[in-house]
CSV table of C-alpha atoms in Angstrom, one decimal:
chain,number,residue,atom,x,y,z
A,294,UNK,CA,22.1,1.4,18.6
A,295,UNK,CA,22.9,3.1,15.7
A,296,UNK,CA,20.7,4.0,12.5
A,297,UNK,CA,22.5,5.6,9.4
A,298,UNK,CA,21.0,6.2,5.9
A,299,UNK,CA,22.7,4.1,3.3
A,300,UNK,CA,25.0,6.6,1.3
A,301,UNK,CA,26.9,5.2,-2.2
A,302,UNK,CA,29.9,3.9,-0.2
A,303,UNK,CA,27.8,1.7,1.6
A,304,UNK,CA,27.8,-1.4,-0.8
A,305,UNK,CA,28.9,-3.5,1.8
A,306,UNK,CA,25.9,-2.8,4.1
A,307,UNK,CA,23.8,-3.7,1.5
A,308,UNK,CA,25.3,-6.9,0.7
A,309,UNK,CA,25.4,-8.0,4.4
A,310,UNK,CA,21.8,-7.6,4.4
A,311,UNK,CA,20.9,-9.5,1.8
A,312,UNK,CA,23.1,-12.1,2.8
A,313,UNK,CA,21.5,-12.4,5.9
A,314,UNK,CA,18.2,-12.8,4.1
A,315,UNK,CA,19.9,-15.4,1.8
A,316,UNK,CA,19.1,-13.1,-0.9
A,317,UNK,CA,22.0,-13.0,-3.7
A,318,UNK,CA,22.0,-9.3,-5.5
A,319,UNK,CA,24.8,-8.3,-8.2
A,320,UNK,CA,26.6,-5.6,-7.2
A,321,UNK,CA,26.4,-3.0,-9.8
A,322,UNK,CA,22.3,-3.4,-9.1
A,323,UNK,CA,23.0,-3.1,-5.6
A,324,UNK,CA,25.5,0.3,-6.0
A,325,UNK,CA,22.8,1.6,-8.7
A,326,UNK,CA,20.1,1.5,-5.9
A,327,UNK,CA,22.4,3.0,-3.3
A,328,UNK,CA,22.9,5.7,-5.2
A,329,UNK,CA,19.6,6.5,-6.7
A,330,UNK,CA,18.8,10.1,-5.7
A,331,UNK,CA,15.6,9.5,-4.9
A,332,UNK,CA,16.3,6.0,-3.2
A,333,UNK,CA,16.8,6.1,0.7
A,334,UNK,CA,18.1,3.1,2.6
A,335,UNK,CA,18.1,3.0,6.3
A,336,UNK,CA,19.8,0.3,8.6
A,337,UNK,CA,19.5,-0.1,12.6
A,338,UNK,CA,23.0,-1.8,14.0
A,339,UNK,CA,23.8,-2.9,17.2
A,340,UNK,CA,27.0,-4.1,18.2
A,341,UNK,CA,28.4,-4.1,15.2
A,342,UNK,CA,25.5,-6.3,13.3
A,343,UNK,CA,23.0,-5.1,11.1
A,344,UNK,CA,19.2,-6.0,13.0
A,345,UNK,CA,17.2,-3.9,10.8
A,346,UNK,CA,16.5,-2.2,7.3
A,347,UNK,CA,14.1,0.3,5.6
A,348,UNK,CA,14.0,1.6,2.4
A,349,UNK,CA,11.5,3.6,0.5
A,350,UNK,CA,11.2,6.7,-2.2
A,351,UNK,CA,10.9,10.6,-2.5
A,352,UNK,CA,8.1,11.1,-4.9
A,353,UNK,CA,7.7,14.7,-6.3
A,354,UNK,CA,4.2,16.0,-6.3
A,355,UNK,CA,2.8,18.2,-8.9
A,356,UNK,CA,2.8,21.3,-6.4
A,357,UNK,CA,6.5,20.9,-5.9
A,358,UNK,CA,6.5,19.0,-2.5
A,359,UNK,CA,7.9,15.9,-1.8
A,360,UNK,CA,6.4,12.8,0.0
A,361,UNK,CA,8.6,10.0,1.2
A,362,UNK,CA,7.2,6.4,0.6
A,363,UNK,CA,8.5,3.7,2.9
A,364,UNK,CA,8.2,0.6,1.0
A,365,UNK,CA,9.8,-1.8,3.1
A,366,UNK,CA,10.9,-2.0,7.0
A,367,UNK,CA,11.7,-4.8,9.0
A,368,UNK,CA,13.5,-5.7,12.2
A,369,UNK,CA,15.5,-9.3,12.7
A,370,UNK,CA,13.1,-11.8,14.3
A,371,UNK,CA,15.1,-12.1,17.5
A,372,UNK,CA,15.3,-8.0,17.9
A,373,UNK,CA,11.6,-7.8,17.7
A,374,UNK,CA,9.4,-6.3,20.5
A,375,UNK,CA,12.5,-4.3,21.9
A,376,UNK,CA,11.7,-1.1,20.6
A,377,UNK,CA,14.2,-1.0,17.8
A,378,UNK,CA,11.2,-1.0,14.9
A,379,UNK,CA,9.6,2.2,17.0
A,380,UNK,CA,13.4,3.8,16.5
A,381,UNK,CA,14.3,2.9,13.0
A,382,UNK,CA,11.0,4.3,12.2
A,383,UNK,CA,11.3,7.5,14.1
A,384,UNK,CA,14.6,8.1,12.6
A,385,UNK,CA,13.3,7.4,9.2
A,386,UNK,CA,10.5,10.0,9.7
A,387,UNK,CA,13.2,12.7,11.5
A,388,UNK,CA,15.3,12.4,8.3
A,389,UNK,CA,12.9,12.5,5.6
A,390,UNK,CA,11.4,15.9,7.2
A,391,UNK,CA,14.8,17.4,7.6
A,392,UNK,CA,15.1,16.6,3.8
A,393,UNK,CA,12.2,18.5,3.2
A,394,UNK,CA,9.4,15.5,2.7
A,395,UNK,CA,6.0,16.9,3.8
A,396,UNK,CA,4.4,13.5,4.1
A,397,UNK,CA,5.5,10.0,5.1
A,398,UNK,CA,3.6,7.1,3.7
A,399,UNK,CA,3.2,3.0,4.4
A,400,UNK,CA,1.1,0.5,3.1
A,401,UNK,CA,0.1,-2.8,5.6
A,402,UNK,CA,-2.6,-4.7,6.1
A,403,UNK,CA,-4.6,-5.1,9.2
A,404,UNK,CA,-3.0,-8.9,9.7
A,405,UNK,CA,0.0,-7.2,10.8
A,406,UNK,CA,-1.1,-5.6,14.2
A,407,UNK,CA,2.5,-4.8,15.5
A,408,UNK,CA,3.4,-2.9,12.5
A,409,UNK,CA,-0.1,-0.8,12.7
A,410,UNK,CA,0.6,-0.3,16.6
A,411,UNK,CA,4.4,1.0,15.7
A,412,UNK,CA,3.0,3.4,12.8
A,413,UNK,CA,0.3,4.6,14.9
A,414,UNK,CA,2.2,4.8,18.1
A,415,UNK,CA,4.7,7.4,16.1
A,416,UNK,CA,1.7,9.2,14.8
A,417,UNK,CA,0.7,7.5,11.9
A,418,UNK,CA,-3.6,7.7,10.8
A,419,UNK,CA,-5.7,5.6,9.0
A,420,UNK,CA,-8.7,7.4,8.5
A,421,UNK,CA,-9.9,5.2,6.0
A,422,UNK,CA,-11.9,2.1,7.4
A,423,UNK,CA,-12.5,0.7,3.7
A,424,UNK,CA,-8.7,2.0,1.9
A,425,UNK,CA,-7.1,-0.6,-0.3
A,426,UNK,CA,-4.3,-0.9,-1.9
A,427,UNK,CA,-4.3,-2.8,-5.3
A,428,UNK,CA,-0.9,-4.0,-6.7
A,429,UNK,CA,-0.3,-4.8,-10.6
A,430,UNK,CA,2.3,-7.6,-11.2
A,431,UNK,CA,3.7,-5.9,-14.6
A,432,UNK,CA,6.0,-8.7,-14.7
A,433,UNK,CA,3.4,-11.2,-15.9
A,434,UNK,CA,1.1,-11.9,-19.1
């Protein structure tokens, strides 16, 4: 198993991920995403095939410290429940710690118990039973 942080020269890997998910993105936009200094993408690869992908954003706190918001992480269906998601998240945790982030956070819901299990197994905590996340769609009227 190979885990990798995406770099500006990895446009072909981004395209492979998107095409397999039947998503088409503009090459220039994908290149901009990979080149953005506060955006990180990660892949899990086995036998020359990408089986998992995650991405998120480095956030600067007013005190100068940085945190990492893991926006999305996923493993292709036929590779799930084999530990690859746990390994990918562990790789992401170690990488963002190594680059100086003091905190990593990810949002999920109780309706995704497999994700909750992985996050808790790797030390994630949800101390608030009443925690709610509101999403504002800024593209609608």
